[in-house]
Coordinates of C-alpha atoms in Angstrom, one line a residue:
Chain A
M1 CA 133.1 125.5 -14.0
S2 CA 135.1 126.9 -11.6
K3 CA 136.1 124.5 -8.5
W4 CA 135.9 127.6 -6.2
A5 CA 132.7 128.9 -4.8
I6 CA 134.3 132.0 -4.0
Q7 CA 137.9 133.7 -5.0
T8 CA 139.3 137.0 -4.1
E9 CA 142.5 138.5 -5.7
N10 CA 144.1 141.5 -3.9
L11 CA 140.8 142.8 -2.5
E12 CA 141.0 146.1 -1.1
K13 CA 138.4 148.2 0.7
V14 CA 139.2 152.0 1.9
Y15 CA 136.2 153.8 3.7
G16 CA 136.0 157.7 3.9
S17 CA 137.2 160.4 1.8
G18 CA 139.1 162.6 4.0
T19 CA 140.6 160.5 6.9
K20 CA 140.8 156.9 5.3
T21 CA 140.2 153.7 6.9
H22 CA 141.8 150.9 5.3
A23 CA 139.7 148.2 6.1
L24 CA 141.0 145.5 3.6
K25 CA 144.3 145.2 2.5
G26 CA 145.0 142.9 -0.5
V27 CA 143.3 139.9 0.8
S28 CA 143.3 137.0 -1.8
L29 CA 141.4 133.7 -0.8
Q30 CA 139.8 130.7 -2.3
I31 CA 136.9 128.9 -1.1
P32 CA 136.0 125.5 -2.6
K33 CA 132.4 124.6 -3.5
G34 CA 130.6 122.9 -0.6
S35 CA 133.0 123.8 2.1
F36 CA 131.9 125.0 5.6
S37 CA 134.5 127.9 5.9
C38 CA 134.9 130.5 8.9
I39 CA 136.3 133.9 8.8
I40 CA 137.7 134.9 12.2
G41 CA 139.1 137.6 13.7
P42 CA 138.8 140.4 16.5
S43 CA 136.0 143.0 16.0
G44 CA 136.7 145.9 13.5
H45 CA 139.6 143.9 11.7
G46 CA 137.5 143.4 8.5
K47 CA 135.8 140.3 8.8
S48 CA 132.0 142.0 8.2
T49 CA 133.4 144.0 5.2
L50 CA 135.1 140.9 3.6
L51 CA 132.0 139.1 3.8
Q52 CA 129.8 142.1 2.4
L53 CA 132.2 142.6 -0.5
I54 CA 132.0 138.9 -1.2
G55 CA 128.3 139.1 -1.1
G56 CA 128.1 142.1 -3.4
L57 CA 126.2 144.1 -0.7
D58 CA 129.2 146.7 -1.2
R59 CA 132.1 147.7 -3.8
Q60 CA 135.5 147.1 -3.3
T61 CA 138.1 149.8 -3.8
G62 CA 140.7 147.5 -5.4
G63 CA 141.1 143.9 -6.4
R64 CA 138.6 141.5 -7.9
I65 CA 135.8 138.9 -6.6
F66 CA 134.5 135.8 -8.3
I67 CA 131.5 134.2 -7.1
D68 CA 131.1 130.7 -8.8
G69 CA 133.6 131.9 -11.6
I70 CA 131.7 135.2 -12.3
D71 CA 133.8 138.3 -11.9
I72 CA 131.3 140.4 -9.7
S73 CA 133.9 143.5 -9.4
S74 CA 132.8 144.4 -13.1
L75 CA 128.9 144.0 -13.1
N76 CA 126.6 146.6 -13.0
D77 CA 124.2 147.4 -10.2
N78 CA 121.2 145.1 -11.9
K79 CA 123.7 142.0 -12.7
L80 CA 125.0 142.2 -9.5
S81 CA 121.5 142.1 -8.1
E82 CA 120.9 139.0 -10.1
V83 CA 124.0 137.2 -8.8
R84 CA 123.1 137.9 -5.2
G85 CA 119.4 137.0 -5.8
E86 CA 120.6 133.9 -7.7
K87 CA 123.9 132.6 -5.9
I88 CA 124.0 134.2 -2.4
G89 CA 121.9 133.8 0.8
F90 CA 122.5 136.3 3.7
V91 CA 122.0 135.6 7.4
F92 CA 122.9 138.6 9.7
Q93 CA 123.5 139.1 13.2
S94 CA 120.4 141.1 13.8
F95 CA 118.2 138.7 11.9
N96 CA 117.1 141.8 9.7
L97 CA 113.4 140.4 9.4
L98 CA 110.9 142.7 8.1
E99 CA 108.9 143.6 11.3
N100 CA 105.4 143.9 9.8
L101 CA 105.3 140.5 8.1
T102 CA 104.9 137.2 9.2
A103 CA 107.8 134.4 9.4
L104 CA 106.4 132.9 6.1
E105 CA 105.8 136.3 4.4
N106 CA 109.4 137.1 5.3
I107 CA 110.7 134.1 3.4
Q108 CA 108.0 134.8 0.7
T109 CA 109.2 138.3 0.1
A110 CA 112.6 137.0 -0.3
M111 CA 111.1 134.9 -3.3
M112 CA 109.5 137.8 -4.7
F113 CA 112.0 138.7 -7.2
A114 CA 112.8 135.3 -8.6
K115 CA 111.2 134.4 -11.6
K116 CA 109.5 131.2 -10.4
E117 CA 106.0 130.0 -10.2
K118 CA 103.9 131.2 -7.2
S119 CA 102.5 128.1 -6.2
V120 CA 105.9 126.5 -6.0
L121 CA 107.4 129.5 -4.0
S122 CA 104.5 129.1 -1.6
K123 CA 105.1 125.4 -1.1
R124 CA 108.9 126.0 -0.7
A125 CA 108.4 128.7 1.8
L126 CA 106.4 126.4 4.0
A127 CA 109.2 123.5 3.4
L128 CA 112.0 125.8 4.4
L129 CA 110.2 126.6 7.7
A130 CA 109.7 123.1 8.5
L131 CA 113.4 122.7 7.6
V132 CA 114.3 124.9 10.6
G133 CA 111.7 123.4 12.6
L134 CA 109.2 126.4 12.8
T135 CA 106.1 125.1 11.1
D136 CA 104.0 126.3 14.0
K137 CA 105.3 129.7 13.7
A138 CA 104.4 130.2 10.2
N139 CA 101.9 133.1 10.9
A140 CA 103.8 134.7 13.7
K141 CA 105.3 138.0 13.5
P142 CA 109.0 138.5 14.5
S143 CA 107.9 140.5 17.6
E144 CA 106.2 137.1 18.8
L145 CA 109.4 135.1 18.3
S146 CA 112.6 134.6 20.4
G147 CA 116.2 135.3 19.2
G148 CA 116.9 131.7 18.2
Q149 CA 113.7 131.3 16.2
L150 CA 114.2 134.6 14.5
Q151 CA 117.4 133.4 13.3
R152 CA 116.1 130.2 12.2
V153 CA 113.7 132.1 10.0
A154 CA 116.5 134.1 8.7
I155 CA 118.5 131.2 7.6
A156 CA 115.2 129.8 6.0
R157 CA 114.7 133.0 4.2
S158 CA 118.5 132.8 3.1
L159 CA 117.7 129.5 1.3
A160 CA 114.4 131.0 -0.3
N161 CA 116.0 131.0 -3.9
D162 CA 118.2 128.0 -3.3
P163 CA 121.5 129.7 -3.5
P164 CA 124.6 127.7 -3.6
I165 CA 126.5 129.9 -1.2
L166 CA 125.3 131.0 2.1
L167 CA 127.0 133.9 3.9
M168 CA 126.7 134.5 7.6
D169 CA 127.6 137.5 9.7
E170 CA 127.8 136.3 13.2
P171 CA 124.6 134.5 13.1
T172 CA 124.9 133.3 16.5
G173 CA 126.1 136.4 18.2
N174 CA 122.9 137.4 19.6
L175 CA 122.0 134.3 20.9
D176 CA 122.0 132.5 24.2
S177 CA 124.1 129.2 24.3
Q178 CA 121.0 126.9 23.9
S179 CA 119.7 128.9 20.8
E180 CA 123.2 129.0 19.5
H181 CA 123.5 125.4 19.5
D182 CA 120.1 124.9 18.0
V183 CA 121.0 127.3 15.1
M184 CA 124.3 125.7 14.6
V185 CA 122.8 122.3 14.1
H186 CA 120.7 123.8 11.5
I187 CA 123.5 125.2 9.7
K188 CA 125.4 122.1 9.5
N189 CA 122.5 120.3 8.0
I190 CA 122.1 122.8 5.6
H191 CA 125.8 122.5 4.7
K192 CA 125.4 118.8 4.5
S193 CA 122.6 119.4 1.8
G194 CA 125.8 120.6 -0.4
K195 CA 125.9 124.4 0.3
T196 CA 128.9 126.5 0.6
I197 CA 128.9 128.3 3.9
V198 CA 131.0 131.0 4.9
F199 CA 130.6 132.1 8.3
V200 CA 131.9 135.2 10.0
T201 CA 132.7 134.7 13.9
H202 CA 135.0 136.2 16.9
S203 CA 134.3 132.9 18.9
H204 CA 137.1 130.4 18.5
E205 CA 134.5 127.6 19.8
I206 CA 132.3 127.8 16.8
A207 CA 135.4 128.4 14.4
S208 CA 136.5 124.9 15.4
Q209 CA 133.6 123.6 13.7
A210 CA 134.6 124.7 10.4
E211 CA 136.4 122.9 7.5
L212 CA 138.5 125.9 6.5
L213 CA 139.5 128.9 8.5
F214 CA 140.4 132.3 7.4
E215 CA 142.0 134.6 10.3
I216 CA 141.9 138.3 9.6
R217 CA 143.7 140.9 11.5
D218 CA 144.1 144.6 10.5
G219 CA 142.6 143.8 7.3
Q220 CA 144.8 141.1 6.1
L221 CA 144.6 137.2 6.0
K222 CA 147.2 135.7 8.4
Chain B
M30 CA 103.5 137.5 -1.4
N31 CA 103.8 139.9 -4.1
I32 CA 104.9 143.4 -4.4
L33 CA 101.2 144.7 -4.3
K34 CA 100.5 142.8 -0.9
L35 CA 103.9 143.9 0.4
V36 CA 103.0 147.6 -0.5
S37 CA 99.6 147.4 1.1
K38 CA 101.1 146.1 4.4
N39 CA 103.5 148.9 4.5
L40 CA 100.9 151.3 3.7
L41 CA 98.9 150.4 6.9
R42 CA 101.9 149.7 9.0
R43 CA 101.6 153.3 10.5
R44 CA 97.9 153.5 10.5
G45 CA 97.8 157.3 11.8
R46 CA 100.0 158.6 9.2
F47 CA 98.4 156.6 6.4
I48 CA 95.2 158.1 7.6
F49 CA 96.3 161.8 7.6
T50 CA 98.1 161.4 4.6
L51 CA 95.0 160.2 2.9
L52 CA 93.0 162.9 4.6
G53 CA 95.3 165.5 2.7
I54 CA 94.8 164.0 -0.7
T55 CA 91.1 163.4 0.0
I56 CA 90.8 166.9 1.0
G57 CA 92.4 168.3 -1.9
M58 CA 90.6 165.9 -4.4
A59 CA 87.1 166.8 -2.7
S60 CA 87.6 170.6 -3.1
F61 CA 88.6 169.9 -6.7
V62 CA 85.5 167.9 -7.4
A63 CA 83.1 170.3 -5.5
L64 CA 84.5 173.4 -7.0
L65 CA 85.0 171.7 -10.7
S66 CA 81.5 170.9 -10.5
L67 CA 80.2 174.2 -9.4
G68 CA 82.0 175.9 -12.1
D69 CA 80.6 173.2 -14.6
N70 CA 76.9 173.5 -13.2
L71 CA 77.0 177.5 -13.4
R72 CA 78.3 177.2 -17.0
A73 CA 75.5 174.9 -17.9
E74 CA 72.9 177.1 -16.1
V75 CA 73.8 180.0 -17.9
S76 CA 73.9 178.2 -21.2
Q77 CA 70.5 176.9 -20.5
Q78 CA 69.4 180.5 -19.7
A79 CA 70.3 181.5 -23.1
E80 CA 68.8 178.6 -24.9
D81 CA 65.6 179.3 -22.9
L82 CA 65.5 183.0 -24.1
G83 CA 65.2 181.3 -27.6
A84 CA 66.3 184.6 -29.4
D85 CA 68.9 185.1 -32.3
I86 CA 69.3 188.5 -31.5
I87 CA 69.2 190.6 -28.4
V88 CA 68.6 194.3 -28.3
M89 CA 69.5 196.2 -25.2
G90 CA 69.9 199.6 -24.2
R91 CA 73.3 201.3 -24.6
I92 CA 74.8 199.5 -21.5
D93 CA 77.0 196.7 -22.8
C94 CA 78.5 194.9 -19.9
P95 CA 78.5 191.2 -18.8
F96 CA 76.4 191.8 -15.7
V97 CA 73.5 193.4 -17.8
N98 CA 73.7 190.5 -20.2
R99 CA 73.6 188.0 -17.4
A100 CA 70.5 189.9 -15.9
V101 CA 68.8 189.6 -19.7
L102 CA 69.5 185.7 -19.4
A103 CA 68.4 185.3 -16.0
G104 CA 65.2 187.5 -16.6
E105 CA 65.9 189.9 -13.6
Q106 CA 65.0 193.5 -13.7
L107 CA 66.6 196.0 -16.3
P108 CA 66.2 199.7 -16.8
E109 CA 63.4 200.5 -19.3
S110 CA 65.2 202.1 -21.9
I111 CA 64.2 201.2 -25.4
P112 CA 61.3 203.2 -26.7
R113 CA 58.4 200.8 -27.7
E114 CA 57.9 201.9 -31.2
I115 CA 61.6 200.4 -32.0
V116 CA 59.8 196.8 -31.5
G117 CA 57.6 197.6 -34.5
Q118 CA 60.4 199.1 -36.4
I119 CA 62.7 196.0 -35.8
A120 CA 59.9 193.6 -36.6
A121 CA 59.0 195.4 -40.0
I122 CA 62.8 194.6 -41.1
D123 CA 63.0 192.1 -43.9
G124 CA 64.1 188.7 -42.4
I125 CA 63.1 189.2 -39.1
T126 CA 60.6 186.7 -37.9
A127 CA 60.0 187.9 -34.2
S128 CA 60.4 191.1 -32.2
I129 CA 59.4 190.4 -28.7
P130 CA 59.6 193.2 -26.2
Y131 CA 60.3 192.6 -22.5
L132 CA 59.6 194.9 -19.6
T133 CA 61.7 193.3 -16.5
L134 CA 60.6 195.0 -13.2
G135 CA 61.2 194.3 -9.7
A136 CA 58.2 193.6 -7.4
S137 CA 57.5 191.3 -4.5
I138 CA 55.1 188.9 -3.2
Q139 CA 54.6 188.6 0.4
G140 CA 57.5 190.7 1.0
I141 CA 59.9 188.5 -1.0
P142 CA 61.3 190.1 -4.3
I143 CA 60.2 188.4 -7.7
T144 CA 60.4 189.5 -11.3
L145 CA 57.6 190.9 -13.1
V146 CA 57.7 190.9 -16.8
G147 CA 55.4 192.9 -19.0
I148 CA 54.9 191.2 -22.2
L149 CA 52.9 191.1 -25.4
S150 CA 50.9 188.1 -24.8
D151 CA 50.3 186.3 -28.0
D152 CA 53.9 186.9 -29.1
M153 CA 55.2 185.7 -26.1
K154 CA 53.2 182.7 -25.7
A155 CA 53.9 181.4 -29.4
H156 CA 57.8 182.4 -28.8
R157 CA 58.2 180.7 -25.5
E158 CA 56.0 177.8 -26.4
W159 CA 54.3 177.9 -23.1
N160 CA 51.6 175.5 -21.9
I161 CA 48.9 176.6 -19.4
E162 CA 48.6 174.5 -16.3
S163 CA 45.2 175.8 -15.3
G164 CA 43.2 178.9 -16.0
A165 CA 43.1 180.7 -19.3
F166 CA 45.7 183.3 -20.9
F167 CA 45.4 187.0 -20.8
A168 CA 42.2 187.6 -22.7
D169 CA 43.7 190.8 -24.5
E170 CA 46.7 193.0 -24.3
N171 CA 45.0 195.2 -21.7
A172 CA 43.9 192.4 -19.4
L173 CA 44.0 193.3 -15.6
S174 CA 45.3 190.0 -14.6
V175 CA 48.6 188.0 -14.1
V176 CA 50.0 184.8 -15.4
V177 CA 52.3 183.2 -13.0
G178 CA 55.3 180.5 -13.3
S179 CA 54.6 177.1 -11.6
G180 CA 57.4 177.3 -9.3
L181 CA 55.6 180.4 -7.3
V182 CA 52.6 178.6 -6.8
P183 CA 53.7 176.1 -4.1
R184 CA 56.2 178.8 -2.5
F185 CA 53.3 181.5 -2.3
N186 CA 50.3 179.2 -2.3
L187 CA 48.8 180.6 -5.3
E188 CA 46.0 179.3 -7.5
V189 CA 44.0 180.5 -10.4
G190 CA 41.5 183.5 -9.3
G191 CA 43.7 184.3 -6.3
M192 CA 44.8 188.0 -6.1
L193 CA 48.4 189.3 -6.2
P194 CA 48.9 192.9 -5.1
F195 CA 51.4 195.0 -7.2
R196 CA 51.6 199.0 -6.6
G197 CA 48.2 198.7 -4.3
Q198 CA 46.2 197.3 -6.9
D199 CA 45.1 193.6 -6.7
F200 CA 45.5 191.4 -9.8
P201 CA 43.6 188.1 -10.4
I202 CA 45.8 185.3 -11.3
A203 CA 44.5 184.4 -14.7
A204 CA 46.6 181.3 -15.6
I205 CA 49.3 179.1 -14.1
L206 CA 51.8 177.9 -16.7
Q207 CA 53.2 174.5 -16.8
E208 CA 56.8 174.0 -15.6
T209 CA 59.3 175.0 -18.1
N210 CA 62.5 174.7 -16.1
S211 CA 63.6 177.9 -16.9
N212 CA 63.4 181.5 -15.1
D213 CA 59.7 181.6 -16.4
D214 CA 58.9 179.2 -13.6
I215 CA 59.8 181.9 -10.9
S216 CA 58.4 185.1 -12.8
V217 CA 55.0 186.7 -13.0
F218 CA 53.8 187.9 -16.2
M219 CA 51.5 191.0 -17.1
P220 CA 50.6 192.6 -20.3
L221 CA 52.9 195.0 -21.2
N222 CA 50.6 197.8 -21.4
V223 CA 49.2 197.0 -18.0
A224 CA 52.7 197.1 -16.6
Q225 CA 53.7 200.6 -18.2
E226 CA 50.4 201.8 -16.5
V227 CA 50.8 200.2 -13.2
F228 CA 54.5 201.2 -12.7
G229 CA 54.0 204.6 -14.1
L230 CA 56.4 204.2 -17.0
D231 CA 56.4 205.8 -20.2
D232 CA 56.2 203.7 -23.4
Y233 CA 59.5 201.9 -22.9
V234 CA 60.7 198.1 -22.7
S235 CA 63.8 196.6 -21.0
F236 CA 65.2 194.5 -24.0
I237 CA 64.0 193.0 -27.1
A238 CA 64.2 189.4 -28.1
V239 CA 64.5 188.9 -31.8
T240 CA 64.4 185.9 -34.3
V241 CA 65.3 185.6 -37.8
D242 CA 64.7 183.6 -40.9
D243 CA 68.4 182.9 -41.5
V244 CA 70.8 182.3 -38.4
T245 CA 73.7 182.5 -40.8
H246 CA 73.4 186.1 -41.6
T247 CA 73.0 187.5 -38.2
E248 CA 75.5 190.2 -39.0
R249 CA 73.4 191.7 -41.6
Y250 CA 70.3 191.7 -39.4
I251 CA 72.3 193.4 -36.7
A252 CA 73.5 196.0 -39.1
A253 CA 69.8 196.5 -40.1
I254 CA 68.6 196.9 -36.5
M255 CA 71.4 199.3 -35.6
D256 CA 70.3 201.4 -38.5
V257 CA 66.7 201.7 -37.0
A258 CA 67.7 202.4 -33.6
N259 CA 71.1 203.2 -32.1
L260 CA 71.3 200.4 -29.3
S261 CA 73.3 197.8 -28.1
V262 CA 72.7 194.8 -30.4
S263 CA 74.3 191.4 -29.9
T264 CA 73.7 187.7 -31.0
N265 CA 72.5 185.2 -28.3
E266 CA 75.9 183.8 -28.4
E267 CA 77.9 187.0 -28.0
L268 CA 75.6 187.7 -25.0
L269 CA 76.3 184.1 -23.5
S270 CA 80.1 184.3 -24.0
S271 CA 80.3 187.6 -22.3
V272 CA 78.4 186.1 -19.2
L273 CA 80.7 183.2 -19.7
L274 CA 83.5 185.5 -19.5
I275 CA 82.7 186.3 -15.7
L276 CA 82.4 182.6 -15.3
G277 CA 85.7 182.3 -16.7
S278 CA 87.6 184.2 -14.0
L279 CA 85.2 182.6 -11.2
D280 CA 86.4 179.2 -12.8
M281 CA 90.1 180.3 -12.6
T282 CA 89.6 181.3 -9.0
L283 CA 87.8 178.2 -7.8
Q284 CA 90.5 176.2 -9.8
L285 CA 93.2 177.9 -8.1
I286 CA 91.9 177.3 -4.6
S287 CA 91.7 173.6 -5.4
G288 CA 95.1 173.7 -6.7
V289 CA 96.4 174.9 -3.6
A290 CA 94.7 172.3 -2.0
L291 CA 96.2 169.4 -4.4
I292 CA 99.7 171.1 -4.3
A293 CA 99.4 170.8 -0.4
A294 CA 98.2 167.0 -0.6
A295 CA 101.3 166.5 -3.0
F296 CA 103.9 167.5 -0.6
G297 CA 101.6 165.7 2.1
I298 CA 102.5 162.5 -0.1
I299 CA 106.3 163.6 -0.4
N300 CA 106.6 163.9 3.3
T301 CA 105.1 160.8 3.8
M302 CA 107.2 158.8 1.5
M303 CA 110.5 160.4 2.5
T304 CA 109.8 159.6 6.1
A305 CA 108.6 155.9 5.1
I306 CA 112.0 155.6 3.1
Y307 CA 113.9 156.8 6.3
E308 CA 112.1 154.3 8.4
R309 CA 112.5 151.5 6.1
R310 CA 116.2 151.7 4.9
R311 CA 116.5 148.4 6.7
E312 CA 113.8 147.0 4.5
I313 CA 115.2 148.4 1.5
G314 CA 118.8 146.9 2.4
I315 CA 117.2 143.6 3.1
L316 CA 115.2 143.5 -0.2
R317 CA 118.2 144.6 -2.2
A318 CA 120.3 141.8 -0.4
T319 CA 118.1 139.2 -1.5
G320 CA 118.1 140.2 -5.2
C321 CA 115.7 143.0 -5.6
K322 CA 116.9 145.4 -8.2
R323 CA 116.9 149.3 -8.0
G324 CA 114.0 149.5 -10.5
M325 CA 112.2 147.2 -8.2
I326 CA 112.7 149.3 -5.2
F327 CA 111.9 152.4 -7.2
Q328 CA 108.5 150.4 -8.4
V329 CA 107.5 149.5 -5.0
F330 CA 107.8 153.2 -3.7
I331 CA 105.8 154.5 -6.8
L332 CA 103.1 152.0 -6.5
E333 CA 102.8 153.0 -2.5
S334 CA 102.4 156.6 -3.8
G335 CA 100.0 155.7 -6.6
L336 CA 97.9 153.5 -3.9
Y337 CA 97.6 156.7 -1.8
G338 CA 96.5 158.3 -5.0
L339 CA 93.9 155.8 -6.0
L340 CA 92.5 155.7 -2.5
G341 CA 92.6 159.5 -2.0
G342 CA 90.9 159.8 -5.6
L343 CA 87.9 157.5 -4.4
T344 CA 87.5 159.1 -1.0
G345 CA 88.0 162.5 -2.5
F346 CA 85.3 161.9 -5.1
A347 CA 82.9 160.5 -2.4
V348 CA 83.5 163.5 0.2
G349 CA 83.3 166.0 -2.6
F350 CA 80.0 164.6 -3.9
I351 CA 78.6 164.6 -0.4
V352 CA 79.8 168.0 0.8
S353 CA 78.3 169.6 -2.6
R354 CA 75.0 168.0 -1.7
V355 CA 75.1 169.2 1.7
A356 CA 76.3 172.5 1.0
A357 CA 74.4 172.9 -2.4
P358 CA 71.7 175.2 -0.6
L359 CA 74.2 177.2 1.3
V360 CA 76.4 177.9 -1.9
Q361 CA 73.2 178.9 -3.9
Q362 CA 72.6 181.8 -1.3
N363 CA 75.9 183.2 -1.5
E364 CA 76.0 186.6 -3.4
F365 CA 78.6 185.8 -5.8
V366 CA 76.9 182.8 -7.2
S367 CA 73.6 184.1 -6.9
I368 CA 74.3 186.5 -9.6
L369 CA 74.4 183.9 -12.1
G370 CA 70.6 183.2 -11.0
N371 CA 69.9 179.9 -9.1
P372 CA 72.1 176.9 -10.3
D373 CA 72.0 173.8 -8.9
T374 CA 75.7 173.4 -7.7
A375 CA 75.5 169.8 -6.4
V376 CA 78.0 167.3 -8.0
V377 CA 76.2 165.3 -10.7
F378 CA 77.6 161.8 -10.5
S379 CA 79.2 160.7 -13.7
L380 CA 81.7 158.0 -14.6
P381 CA 84.1 160.2 -16.8
L382 CA 84.1 162.4 -13.9
L383 CA 85.1 159.9 -11.2
L384 CA 87.5 158.5 -13.8
T385 CA 89.1 162.0 -14.5
I386 CA 89.5 162.5 -10.5
I387 CA 90.9 159.3 -9.8
G388 CA 93.3 159.6 -12.8
L389 CA 94.4 163.1 -11.6
S390 CA 94.6 162.0 -8.1
V391 CA 96.9 158.7 -9.2
G392 CA 99.1 161.1 -11.4
I393 CA 99.7 163.7 -8.6
S394 CA 100.5 161.0 -6.1
I395 CA 103.0 159.0 -8.7
V396 CA 104.5 162.5 -9.6
S397 CA 105.0 163.3 -5.7
G398 CA 106.5 160.0 -5.2
F399 CA 109.0 160.1 -7.9
Y400 CA 111.7 161.8 -5.7
P401 CA 111.3 159.9 -2.6
A402 CA 111.4 156.7 -4.9
W403 CA 114.4 157.7 -6.6
K404 CA 116.0 158.4 -3.3
A405 CA 115.0 154.9 -2.3
S406 CA 116.5 153.0 -5.3
K407 CA 119.7 155.1 -5.0
L408 CA 120.4 153.3 -1.6
T409 CA 123.2 150.8 -1.9
P410 CA 122.1 147.5 0.2
M411 CA 125.1 148.0 2.9
E412 CA 124.0 151.8 2.9
A413 CA 120.5 151.0 3.8
I414 CA 121.4 148.0 6.1
R415 CA 124.4 149.7 8.0
N416 CA 122.5 153.0 8.6
V417 CA 120.0 151.5 10.9

């Protein structure tokens, strides 16, 4: 058993075939299990790219990534999807909820692909909504929720399949200060339950709340 | 939440587009249903006519064409081209059990065209297995009276004893036949001798229906008949297949028309699914981010296409069924169709037909959904999320 939740070795990412953009240049890091880490840096310097590669949403052009000891760089698309489903939960800046589904259905949709019993999943979806304090919004559509509420639903959804790792890409970026505070309280509570949290932000104030800090500039760790 | 529920919600997300796409499939399937049954019903009608004629061999004048063959089956007017003595000569051939002449003439009742058939009454009554509804059959072969089919009675208010004028001469109605569900129901029958005399014809008949004692040797009888008379001789089956040949080309035309409608519907589905995939890239990305595999995305979109097919098949069948019932009287008046008699062109409900239509509709929809579903499944999670 690896003690690292996430490890990268010389991670490279180059975009484009003509004019190439070197988004990541040999990034190596280790994130321990159960830690609360933050990747900080200015916009456009590779923070989100790093998070997307770690989460298996995109493929690196060089180097290796280990999630819970599994080298995901060499996995085929199906295996990678399995790892994403079992090990990782995502929270995006723009919430990315499905507009035509209710808050509860959004969470249940994320559970659809897990091989678990339906009754268990249904109870769990309600419990997750309760965890983020939105039981009364179970049947509300995203258009009926505030920004802070949307992000809390997104956080509940990221926990749908009980993944050990949560990757969050500027989860408070679109929120007012009150909502930001609410969301941070929920994230910290989730961390206390034993989840590994990796957080991308360009806010030093939020970054100061993390246990581990990775600063990235021009695609390289400082 | 399961895949089917997710797909149903997606399907109804853009109600206008859903309805118009469904309408496309419905029209395609409805035209297929209506035209398919039109062809089937016409074929069934002609086959029934051939069976009603009850002949093993048909002897006609030397005109061998499907339209003349069809006129024989439909009991319509044909030129009197066979000398009557041939009837007796054919009857005398060993193994021939009946040689029944028909003289089919054009006449009218109250200005409406009908077919008047000159017959040898005893032969005909036995051969056609007629029953009399009211009145009495011709007293002899020279009786100056007519027997009418049951279908004409309500239409022209006929009754036994009433008079029907033909060629300036009034003929009392001697009898009304019981319903036969054949062309006999809409024909007027007159003794052959009388018909020839009234219509000023020489001793000729239009065609002869022949029955034989051994249908496995019809070729031998045909050769024997051709020895007696230089005429067109064919089996009932040959007659039927020559008429079905016309129907084959009619069928082909109808199927091509509905085929075009189906192809248009298929492209409607492709278009809708491609638009849906473009609009739902973010959703695809989110599903992929939560662990959904490519195959599952493919399945979601194929299921969505398939649902269009299922619903379109059901509504198409229902609409085709209703339209064919409403349009049946109009279709029957159509010249093209009326050459085949007066078939019932309405769709008859049958479970196999319904299942065939649904199967076809779902099949076409799934095939149409293949390319869009494949495109959707090829998107990487980041491509899908990033491009919104």
